[in-house]
Backbone as numpy.savetxt, mean C-alpha at the origin, in Angstrom:
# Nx Ny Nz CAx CAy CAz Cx Cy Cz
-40.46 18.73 0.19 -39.66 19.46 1.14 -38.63 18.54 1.82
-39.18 17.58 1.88 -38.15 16.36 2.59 -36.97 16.43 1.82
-37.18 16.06 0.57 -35.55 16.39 -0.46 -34.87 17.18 -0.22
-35.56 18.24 -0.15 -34.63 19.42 0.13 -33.73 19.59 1.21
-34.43 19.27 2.48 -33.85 19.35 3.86 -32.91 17.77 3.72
-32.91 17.14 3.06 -31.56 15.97 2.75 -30.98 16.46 1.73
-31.00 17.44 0.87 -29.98 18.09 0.21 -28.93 18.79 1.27
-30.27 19.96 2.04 -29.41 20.68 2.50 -28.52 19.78 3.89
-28.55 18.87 4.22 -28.20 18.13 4.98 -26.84 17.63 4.35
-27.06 16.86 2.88 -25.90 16.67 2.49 -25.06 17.93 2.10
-25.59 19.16 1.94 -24.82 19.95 1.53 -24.02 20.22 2.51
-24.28 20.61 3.48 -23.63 20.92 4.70 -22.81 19.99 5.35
-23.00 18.81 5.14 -22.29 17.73 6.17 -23.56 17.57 7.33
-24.38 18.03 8.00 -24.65 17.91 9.15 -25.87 17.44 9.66
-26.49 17.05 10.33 -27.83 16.32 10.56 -28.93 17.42 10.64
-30.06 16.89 10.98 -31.42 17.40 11.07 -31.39 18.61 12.30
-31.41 17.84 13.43 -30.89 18.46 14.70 -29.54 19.66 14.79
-28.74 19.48 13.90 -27.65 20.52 14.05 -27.71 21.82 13.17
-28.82 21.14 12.07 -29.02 22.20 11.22 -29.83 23.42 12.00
-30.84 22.40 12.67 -32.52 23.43 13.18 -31.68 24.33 14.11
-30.48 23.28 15.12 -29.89 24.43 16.16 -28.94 25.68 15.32
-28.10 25.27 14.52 -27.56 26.92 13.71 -28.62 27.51 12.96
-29.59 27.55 12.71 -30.37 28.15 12.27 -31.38 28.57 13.08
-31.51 28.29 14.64 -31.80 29.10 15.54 -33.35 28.43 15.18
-33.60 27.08 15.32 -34.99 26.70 15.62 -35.73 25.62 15.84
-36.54 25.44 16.55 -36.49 24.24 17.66 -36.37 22.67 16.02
-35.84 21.49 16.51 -35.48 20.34 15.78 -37.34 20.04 15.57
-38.18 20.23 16.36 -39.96 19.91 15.63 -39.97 20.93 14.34
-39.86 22.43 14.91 -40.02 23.07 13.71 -39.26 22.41 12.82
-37.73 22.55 12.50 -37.17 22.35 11.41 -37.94 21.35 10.56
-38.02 20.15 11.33 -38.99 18.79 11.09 -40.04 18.96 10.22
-40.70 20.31 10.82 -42.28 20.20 10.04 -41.64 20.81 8.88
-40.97 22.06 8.62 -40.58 22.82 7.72 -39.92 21.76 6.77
-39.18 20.53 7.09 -38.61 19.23 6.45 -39.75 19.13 5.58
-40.93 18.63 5.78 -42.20 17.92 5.18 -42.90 18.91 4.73
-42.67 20.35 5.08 -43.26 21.23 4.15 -44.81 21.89 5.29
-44.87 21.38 6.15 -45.84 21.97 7.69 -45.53 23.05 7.86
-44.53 23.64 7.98 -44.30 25.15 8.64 -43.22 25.36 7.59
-43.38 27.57 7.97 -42.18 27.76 7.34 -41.45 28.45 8.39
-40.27 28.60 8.51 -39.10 29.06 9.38 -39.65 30.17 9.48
-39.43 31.03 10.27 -38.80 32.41 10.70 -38.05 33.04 9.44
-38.42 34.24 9.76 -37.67 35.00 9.02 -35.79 34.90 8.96
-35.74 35.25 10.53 -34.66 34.85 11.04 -33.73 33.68 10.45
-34.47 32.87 10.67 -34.06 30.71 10.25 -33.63 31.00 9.10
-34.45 31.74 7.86 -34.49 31.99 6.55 -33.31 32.07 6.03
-32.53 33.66 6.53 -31.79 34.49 6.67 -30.74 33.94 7.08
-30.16 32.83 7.96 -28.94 32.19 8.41 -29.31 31.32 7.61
-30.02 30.15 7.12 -30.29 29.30 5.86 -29.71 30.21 4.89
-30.19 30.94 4.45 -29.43 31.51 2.91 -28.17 32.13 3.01
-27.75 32.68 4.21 -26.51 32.79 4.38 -25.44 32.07 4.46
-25.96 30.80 4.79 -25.00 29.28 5.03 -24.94 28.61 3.73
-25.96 28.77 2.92 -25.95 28.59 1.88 -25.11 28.93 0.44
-25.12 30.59 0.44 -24.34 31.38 -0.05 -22.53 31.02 0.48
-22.62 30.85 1.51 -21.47 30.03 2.04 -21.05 29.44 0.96
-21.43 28.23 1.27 -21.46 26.71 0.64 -21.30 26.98 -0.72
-21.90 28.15 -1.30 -21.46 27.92 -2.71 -20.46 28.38 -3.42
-20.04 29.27 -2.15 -18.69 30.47 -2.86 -17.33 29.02 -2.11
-17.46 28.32 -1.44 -16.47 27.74 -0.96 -16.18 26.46 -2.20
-17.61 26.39 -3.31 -17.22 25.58 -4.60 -16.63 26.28 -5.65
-16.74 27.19 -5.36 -16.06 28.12 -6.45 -14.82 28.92 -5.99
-14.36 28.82 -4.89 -12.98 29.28 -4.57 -12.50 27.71 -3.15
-11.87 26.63 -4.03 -11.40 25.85 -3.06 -10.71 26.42 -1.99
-10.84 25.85 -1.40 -9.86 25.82 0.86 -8.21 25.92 -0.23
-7.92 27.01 0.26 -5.91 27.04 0.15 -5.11 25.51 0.74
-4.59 24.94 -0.16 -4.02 23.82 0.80 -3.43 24.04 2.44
-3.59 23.03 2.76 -3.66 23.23 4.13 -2.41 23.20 4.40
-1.77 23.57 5.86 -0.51 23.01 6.02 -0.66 21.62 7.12
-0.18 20.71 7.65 0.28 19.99 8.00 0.08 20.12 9.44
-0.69 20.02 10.33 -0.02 20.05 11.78 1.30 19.67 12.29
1.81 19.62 13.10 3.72 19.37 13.33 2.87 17.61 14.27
2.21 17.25 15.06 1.67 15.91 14.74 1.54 15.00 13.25
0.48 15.44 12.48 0.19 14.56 11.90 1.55 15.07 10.63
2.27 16.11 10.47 3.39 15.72 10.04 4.54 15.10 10.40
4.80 14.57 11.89 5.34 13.56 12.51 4.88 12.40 12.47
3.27 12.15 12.40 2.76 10.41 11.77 3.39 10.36 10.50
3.86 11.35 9.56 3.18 10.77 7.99 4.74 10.25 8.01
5.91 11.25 8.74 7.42 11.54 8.60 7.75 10.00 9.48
7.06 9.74 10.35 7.23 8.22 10.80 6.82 6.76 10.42
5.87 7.16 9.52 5.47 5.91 8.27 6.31 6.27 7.52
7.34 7.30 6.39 7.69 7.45 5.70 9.32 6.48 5.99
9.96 6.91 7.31 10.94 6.08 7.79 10.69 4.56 8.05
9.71 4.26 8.40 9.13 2.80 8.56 9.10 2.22 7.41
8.42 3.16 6.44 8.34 2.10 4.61 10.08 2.30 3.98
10.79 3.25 4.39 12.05 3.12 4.05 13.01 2.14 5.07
12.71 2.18 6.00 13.88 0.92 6.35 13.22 -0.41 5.99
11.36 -0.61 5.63 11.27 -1.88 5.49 11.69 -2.43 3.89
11.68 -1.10 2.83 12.16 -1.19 1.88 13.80 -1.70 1.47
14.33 -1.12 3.01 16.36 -1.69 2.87 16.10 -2.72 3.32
15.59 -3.20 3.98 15.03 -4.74 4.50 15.14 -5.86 3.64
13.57 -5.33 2.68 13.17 -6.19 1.57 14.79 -6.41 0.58
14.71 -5.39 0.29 16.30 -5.43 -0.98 17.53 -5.80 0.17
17.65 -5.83 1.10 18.65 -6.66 1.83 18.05 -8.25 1.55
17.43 -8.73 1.72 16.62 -10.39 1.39 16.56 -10.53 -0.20
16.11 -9.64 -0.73 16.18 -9.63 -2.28 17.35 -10.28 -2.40
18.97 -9.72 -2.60 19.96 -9.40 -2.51 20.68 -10.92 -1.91
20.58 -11.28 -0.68 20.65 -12.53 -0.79 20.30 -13.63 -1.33
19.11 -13.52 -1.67 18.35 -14.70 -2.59 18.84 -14.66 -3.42
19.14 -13.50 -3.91 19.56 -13.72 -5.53 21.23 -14.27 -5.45
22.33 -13.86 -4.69 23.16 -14.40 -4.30 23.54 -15.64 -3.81
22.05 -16.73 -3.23 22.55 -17.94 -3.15 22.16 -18.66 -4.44
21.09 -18.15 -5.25 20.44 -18.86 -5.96 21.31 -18.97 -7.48
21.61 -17.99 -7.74 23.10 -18.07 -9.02 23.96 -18.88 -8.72
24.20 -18.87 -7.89 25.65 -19.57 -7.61 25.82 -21.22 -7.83
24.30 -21.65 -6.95 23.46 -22.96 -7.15 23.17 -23.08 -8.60
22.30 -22.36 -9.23 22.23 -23.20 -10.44 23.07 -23.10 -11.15
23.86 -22.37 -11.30 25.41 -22.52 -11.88 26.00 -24.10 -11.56
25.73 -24.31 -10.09 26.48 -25.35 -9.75 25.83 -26.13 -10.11
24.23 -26.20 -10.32 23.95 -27.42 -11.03 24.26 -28.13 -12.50
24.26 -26.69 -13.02 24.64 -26.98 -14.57 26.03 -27.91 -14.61
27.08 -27.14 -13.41 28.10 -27.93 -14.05 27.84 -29.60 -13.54
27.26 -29.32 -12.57 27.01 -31.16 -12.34 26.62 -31.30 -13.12
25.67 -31.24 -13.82 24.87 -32.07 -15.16 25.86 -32.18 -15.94
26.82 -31.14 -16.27 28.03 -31.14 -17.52 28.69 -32.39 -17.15
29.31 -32.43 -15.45 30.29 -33.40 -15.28 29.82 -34.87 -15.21
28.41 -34.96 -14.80 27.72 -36.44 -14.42 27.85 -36.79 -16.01
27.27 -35.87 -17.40 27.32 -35.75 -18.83 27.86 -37.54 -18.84
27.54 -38.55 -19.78 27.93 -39.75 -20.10 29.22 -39.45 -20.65
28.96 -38.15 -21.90 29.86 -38.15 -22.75 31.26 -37.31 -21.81
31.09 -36.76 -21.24 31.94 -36.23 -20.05 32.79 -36.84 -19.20
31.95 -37.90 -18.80 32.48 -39.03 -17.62 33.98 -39.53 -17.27
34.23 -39.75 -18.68 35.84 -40.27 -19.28 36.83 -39.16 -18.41
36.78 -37.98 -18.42 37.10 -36.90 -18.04 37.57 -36.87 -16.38
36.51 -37.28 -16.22 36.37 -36.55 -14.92 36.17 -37.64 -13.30
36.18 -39.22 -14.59 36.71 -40.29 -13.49 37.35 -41.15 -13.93
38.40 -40.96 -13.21 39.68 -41.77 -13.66 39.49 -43.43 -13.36
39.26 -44.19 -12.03 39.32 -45.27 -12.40 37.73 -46.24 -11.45
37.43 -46.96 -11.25 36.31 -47.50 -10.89 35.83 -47.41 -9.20
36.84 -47.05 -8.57 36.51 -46.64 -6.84 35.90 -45.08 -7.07
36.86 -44.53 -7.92 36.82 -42.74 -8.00 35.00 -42.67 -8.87
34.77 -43.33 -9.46 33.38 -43.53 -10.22 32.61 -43.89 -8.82
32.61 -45.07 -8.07 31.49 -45.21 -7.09 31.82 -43.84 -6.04
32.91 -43.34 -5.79 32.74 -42.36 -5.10 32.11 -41.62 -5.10
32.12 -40.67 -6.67 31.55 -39.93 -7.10 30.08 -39.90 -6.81
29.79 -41.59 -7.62 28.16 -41.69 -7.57 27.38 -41.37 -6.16
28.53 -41.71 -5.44 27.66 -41.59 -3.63 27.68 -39.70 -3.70
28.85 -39.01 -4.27 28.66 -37.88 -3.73 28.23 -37.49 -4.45
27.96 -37.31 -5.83 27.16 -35.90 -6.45 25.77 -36.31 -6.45
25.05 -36.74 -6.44 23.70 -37.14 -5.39 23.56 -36.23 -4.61
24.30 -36.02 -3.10 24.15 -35.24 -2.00 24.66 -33.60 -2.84
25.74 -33.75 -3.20 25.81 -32.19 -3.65 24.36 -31.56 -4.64
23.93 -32.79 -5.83 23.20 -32.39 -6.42 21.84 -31.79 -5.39
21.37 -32.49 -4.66 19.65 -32.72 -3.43 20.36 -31.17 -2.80
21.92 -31.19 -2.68 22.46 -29.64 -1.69 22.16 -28.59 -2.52
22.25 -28.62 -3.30 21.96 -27.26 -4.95 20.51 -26.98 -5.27
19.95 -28.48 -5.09 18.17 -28.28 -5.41 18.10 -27.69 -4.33
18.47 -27.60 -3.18 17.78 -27.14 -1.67 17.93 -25.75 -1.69
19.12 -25.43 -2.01 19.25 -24.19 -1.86 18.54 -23.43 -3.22
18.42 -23.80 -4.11 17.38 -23.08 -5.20 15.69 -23.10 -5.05
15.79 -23.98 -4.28 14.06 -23.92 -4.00 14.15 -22.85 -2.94
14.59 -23.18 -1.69 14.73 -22.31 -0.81 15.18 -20.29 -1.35
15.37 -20.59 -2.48 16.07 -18.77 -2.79 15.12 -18.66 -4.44
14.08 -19.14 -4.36 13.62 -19.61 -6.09 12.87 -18.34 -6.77
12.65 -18.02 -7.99 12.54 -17.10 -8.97 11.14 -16.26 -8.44
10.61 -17.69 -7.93 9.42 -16.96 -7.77 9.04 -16.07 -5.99
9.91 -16.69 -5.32 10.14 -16.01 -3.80 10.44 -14.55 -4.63
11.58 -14.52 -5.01 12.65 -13.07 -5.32 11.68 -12.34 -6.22
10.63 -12.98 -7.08 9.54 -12.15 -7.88 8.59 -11.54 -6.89
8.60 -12.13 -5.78 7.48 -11.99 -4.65 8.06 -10.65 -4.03
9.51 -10.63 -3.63 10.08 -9.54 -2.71 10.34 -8.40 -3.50
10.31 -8.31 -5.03 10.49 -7.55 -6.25 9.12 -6.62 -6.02
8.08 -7.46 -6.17 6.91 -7.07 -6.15 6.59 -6.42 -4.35
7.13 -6.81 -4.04 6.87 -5.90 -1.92 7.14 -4.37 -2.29
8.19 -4.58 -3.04 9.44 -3.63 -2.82 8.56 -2.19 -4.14
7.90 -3.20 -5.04 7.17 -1.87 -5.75 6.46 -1.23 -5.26
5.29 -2.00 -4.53 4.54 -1.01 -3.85 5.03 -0.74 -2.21
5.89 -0.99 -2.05 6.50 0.04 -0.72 7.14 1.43 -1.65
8.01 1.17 -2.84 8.27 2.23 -3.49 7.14 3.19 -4.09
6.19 2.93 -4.80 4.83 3.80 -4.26 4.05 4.11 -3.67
4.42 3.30 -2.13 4.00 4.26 -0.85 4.90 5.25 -0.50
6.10 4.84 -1.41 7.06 6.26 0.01 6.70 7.25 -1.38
6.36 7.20 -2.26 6.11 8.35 -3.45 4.85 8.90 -3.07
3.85 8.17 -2.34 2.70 8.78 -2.42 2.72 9.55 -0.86
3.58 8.88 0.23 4.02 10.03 1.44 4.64 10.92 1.15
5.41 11.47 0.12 6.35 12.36 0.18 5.18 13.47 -0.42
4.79 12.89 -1.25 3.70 14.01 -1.92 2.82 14.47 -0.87
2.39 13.81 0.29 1.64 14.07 0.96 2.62 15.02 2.14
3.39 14.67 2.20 4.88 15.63 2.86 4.97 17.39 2.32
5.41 17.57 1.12 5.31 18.14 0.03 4.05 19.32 0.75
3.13 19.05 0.81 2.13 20.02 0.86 2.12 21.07 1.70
């Protein structure tokens, strides 16, 4: 009998005590009737099988979707604006990164082209313009690494990846909108 009265417990949602009170009988009785000691009332019986019969027609014809309270459709409509501006956010930072970081390794390549041995001839004319150089493309080069680490493939893979699942949160609010 104990099983049963934790069936009907889980069936219902509701405890020991809330059951015995809708069914109109003191929480000892229900108790003994739990372990199989007593049996209910006729009465008890009769709202038991009626609550029951409930319970089973409500598995066989689901609850109509619900609508929305005008609250908790103002929470969902105010997370929905929150994951969309943090989404213009993210792709605003995206968007830069990717804008300093091209530009830099572009610029590195051509340093490597111009520092090139076979290049050199080119691009320094006489032996002051060579030590010049050497002092400056050093600092430009350490200026290009800085800014590519600072804006690097794997940051912008990181904000790529924010930006997906903020984009299937605002898909999975709208659906929840929708209803």
């Amino acid at each position: 009998m104990m099983k049963e009265e934790k069936q009907i417990g889980e069936l219902f949602g509701l405890r020991q005590n809330e059951i015995a009170n809708i069914v109109g009988v003191s929480q000892g009785l229900w108790s003994m009737h739990a372990i199989g000691r007593r049996l209910l009332p006729t009465r008890a019986y009769l709202r038991l099988a009626k609550m029951i019969l409930f319970e089973e027609q409500q598995k066989n014809n689901p609850p109509a979707v619900r609508q929305l309270q005008p609250e908790e459709r103002k929470h969902w409509e105010d997370k929905l604006n929150l994951n969309q501006i943090t989404q213009h956010n993210i792709m605003k930072k995206l968007r830069e990164h990717q804008e300093k970081y091209e530009p830099a390794r572009k610029g590195l390549e051509l340093l490597a082209f111009v520092t090139d041995e076979s290049q050199a001839a080119d691009f320094v004319a006489d032996e002051m313009e060579k030590r010049r150089k050497d002092k400056f493309f050093p600092v430009v080069k350490a200026r290009l690494e800085g800014v590519i680490e600072r804006n690097s493939l794997h940051l912008q893979e990181q904000y790529e990846l924010k930006l997906q699942v903020l984009q299937f949160e605002e898909k999975c609010l709208k659906e929840k909108l929708s209803f």
